[in-house]
mmCIF file of C-alpha atoms in Angstrom:
data_model
loop_
_atom_site.group_PDB
_atom_site.id
_atom_site.type_symbol
_atom_site.label_atom_id
_atom_site.label_comp_id
_atom_site.label_asym_id
_atom_site.label_seq_id
_atom_site.Cartn_x
_atom_site.Cartn_y
_atom_site.Cartn_z
ATOM 1 C CA MET A 1 77.119 -54.855 13.176
ATOM 2 C CA GLU A 2 80.675 -53.997 14.318
ATOM 3 C CA VAL A 3 81.863 -54.803 17.637
ATOM 4 C CA HIS A 4 84.425 -52.632 19.309
ATOM 5 C CA HIS A 5 86.855 -54.113 21.399
ATOM 6 C CA PRO A 6 88.808 -52.079 24.135
ATOM 7 C CA HIS A 7 92.420 -51.397 23.611
ATOM 8 C CA HIS A 8 94.735 -53.883 24.673
ATOM 9 C CA PRO A 9 95.898 -53.235 28.298
ATOM 10 C CA THR A 10 99.309 -54.529 27.380
ATOM 11 C CA HIS A 11 99.611 -51.894 24.734
ATOM 12 C CA LYS A 12 102.062 -49.239 26.031
ATOM 13 C CA LYS A 13 102.333 -45.821 24.483
ATOM 14 C CA LYS A 14 105.555 -44.673 23.012
ATOM 15 C CA TRP A 15 106.953 -41.098 24.212
ATOM 16 C CA SER A 16 106.430 -39.884 20.589
ATOM 17 C CA GLU A 17 102.599 -40.593 20.983
ATOM 18 C CA TYR A 18 102.646 -38.723 24.462
ATOM 19 C CA ILE A 19 104.461 -35.676 22.601
ATOM 20 C CA ILE A 20 101.991 -35.854 19.723
ATOM 21 C CA GLU A 21 99.044 -35.904 21.857
ATOM 22 C CA PHE A 22 100.437 -32.939 23.873
ATOM 23 C CA LEU A 23 101.187 -30.832 20.853
ATOM 24 C CA MET A 24 97.615 -31.446 19.349
ATOM 25 C CA LEU A 25 95.946 -30.415 22.834
ATOM 26 C CA PHE A 26 98.258 -27.485 23.111
ATOM 27 C CA ALA A 27 97.524 -26.248 19.469
ATOM 28 C CA ALA A 28 93.885 -26.688 20.157
ATOM 29 C CA VAL A 29 93.777 -24.801 23.449
ATOM 30 C CA THR A 30 95.991 -22.054 21.934
ATOM 31 C CA LEU A 31 94.048 -21.697 18.728
ATOM 32 C CA GLY A 32 90.751 -21.656 20.815
ATOM 33 C CA PHE A 33 92.313 -18.734 22.998
ATOM 34 C CA PHE A 34 93.188 -16.640 19.776
ATOM 35 C CA ALA A 35 89.875 -17.259 18.126
ATOM 36 C CA GLU A 36 87.963 -16.248 21.350
ATOM 37 C CA ASN A 37 90.085 -12.994 21.550
ATOM 38 C CA ILE A 38 89.652 -12.177 17.998
ATOM 39 C CA ARG A 39 85.699 -12.672 18.332
ATOM 40 C CA GLU A 40 85.858 -10.486 21.369
ATOM 41 C CA HIS A 41 87.902 -7.733 19.661
ATOM 42 C CA GLN A 42 85.493 -7.664 16.653
ATOM 43 C CA ILE A 43 82.374 -7.415 19.106
ATOM 44 C CA VAL A 44 83.947 -4.569 20.979
ATOM 45 C CA LEU A 45 84.609 -2.731 17.800
ATOM 46 C CA HIS A 46 81.141 -3.398 16.610
ATOM 47 C CA GLN A 47 79.828 -1.781 19.922
ATOM 48 C CA THR A 48 82.165 1.166 19.846
ATOM 49 C CA GLU A 49 80.901 1.902 16.151
ATOM 50 C CA SER A 50 77.364 1.526 17.390
ATOM 51 C CA VAL A 51 77.884 4.142 20.220
ATOM 52 C CA ILE A 52 79.755 6.381 18.399
ATOM 53 C CA ALA A 53 76.873 6.546 15.579
ATOM 54 C CA GLN A 54 74.299 7.028 18.663
ATOM 55 C CA LEU A 55 76.410 9.816 20.071
ATOM 56 C CA TYR A 56 76.564 11.430 16.669
ATOM 57 C CA HIS A 57 72.915 11.403 16.170
ATOM 58 C CA GLU A 58 72.271 12.687 19.746
ATOM 59 C CA LEU A 59 74.657 15.608 19.129
ATOM 60 C CA GLN A 60 72.875 16.491 15.874
ATOM 61 C CA LYS A 61 69.524 16.529 17.796
ATOM 62 C CA ASP A 62 71.068 18.658 20.640
ATOM 63 C CA THR A 63 72.501 21.194 18.124
ATOM 64 C CA ALA A 64 69.073 21.542 16.492
ATOM 65 C CA ASN A 65 67.377 21.848 19.718
ATOM 66 C CA LEU A 66 69.929 24.682 20.730
ATOM 67 C CA HIS A 67 69.648 26.415 17.402
ATOM 68 C CA LYS A 68 65.832 26.614 18.200
ATOM 69 C CA ILE A 69 66.100 27.497 21.477
ATOM 70 C CA GLY A 70 68.321 30.503 20.355
ATOM 71 C CA LEU A 71 65.993 31.727 17.786
ATOM 72 C CA VAL A 72 63.215 31.722 20.578
ATOM 73 C CA HIS A 73 65.528 33.849 22.839
ATOM 74 C CA LYS A 74 66.384 36.012 19.990
ATOM 75 C CA LYS A 75 62.681 36.724 19.480
ATOM 76 C CA GLN A 76 62.121 37.177 23.161
ATOM 77 C CA ASP A 77 65.127 39.597 23.334
ATOM 78 C CA THR A 78 63.679 41.513 20.410
ATOM 79 C CA ALA A 79 60.186 41.754 21.961
ATOM 80 C CA THR A 80 61.833 42.984 25.204
ATOM 81 C CA ILE A 81 63.715 45.793 23.343
ATOM 82 C CA VAL A 82 60.505 46.701 21.703
ATOM 83 C CA LEU A 83 58.689 46.878 24.894
ATOM 84 C CA GLU A 84 61.422 48.952 26.558
ATOM 85 C CA ASN A 85 61.661 51.449 23.729
ATOM 86 C CA TYR A 86 57.693 51.741 24.027
ATOM 87 C CA ILE A 87 57.870 52.323 27.795
ATOM 88 C CA LEU A 88 60.762 54.694 27.579
ATOM 89 C CA ASN A 89 59.563 56.707 24.609
ATOM 90 C CA THR A 90 55.808 57.119 25.394
ATOM 91 C CA ASP A 91 53.784 58.644 28.324
ATOM 92 C CA LEU A 92 52.261 55.675 29.923
ATOM 93 C CA GLU A 93 49.578 57.758 31.773
ATOM 94 C CA ALA A 94 48.416 59.198 28.593
ATOM 95 C CA ASN A 95 48.352 55.788 26.596
ATOM 96 C CA LYS A 96 47.247 53.406 29.166
ATOM 97 C CA VAL A 97 44.973 51.685 26.730
ATOM 98 C CA ASN A 98 47.711 51.031 24.190
ATOM 99 C CA PHE A 99 50.349 49.979 26.943
ATOM 100 C CA PHE A 100 48.086 47.075 28.082
ATOM 101 C CA LEU A 101 47.250 46.236 24.635
ATOM 102 C CA PHE A 102 50.894 45.520 23.743
ATOM 103 C CA THR A 103 51.824 44.013 27.012
#
């Protein structure tokens, strides 16, 4: 079993040891800061790509829905035109039964 002895209290550090410790701590903190910024940047890029893809799919759905709504309105407009022509070109009093059948 190993016995660890505390450092000698009379041992004094040289200035070079303080400088080396400072440089090591400075490098560790600086590199940690850079690593964290790089990681956050990658997360933001991933979230941006995800939001763009989601927006693209929603726009595709909205475009398809607008196209369907346009077709429905076109059919309704056509039905309205046919009904208008029928009303304008026929005698409604004489053709009451046909009028109520088509409307």
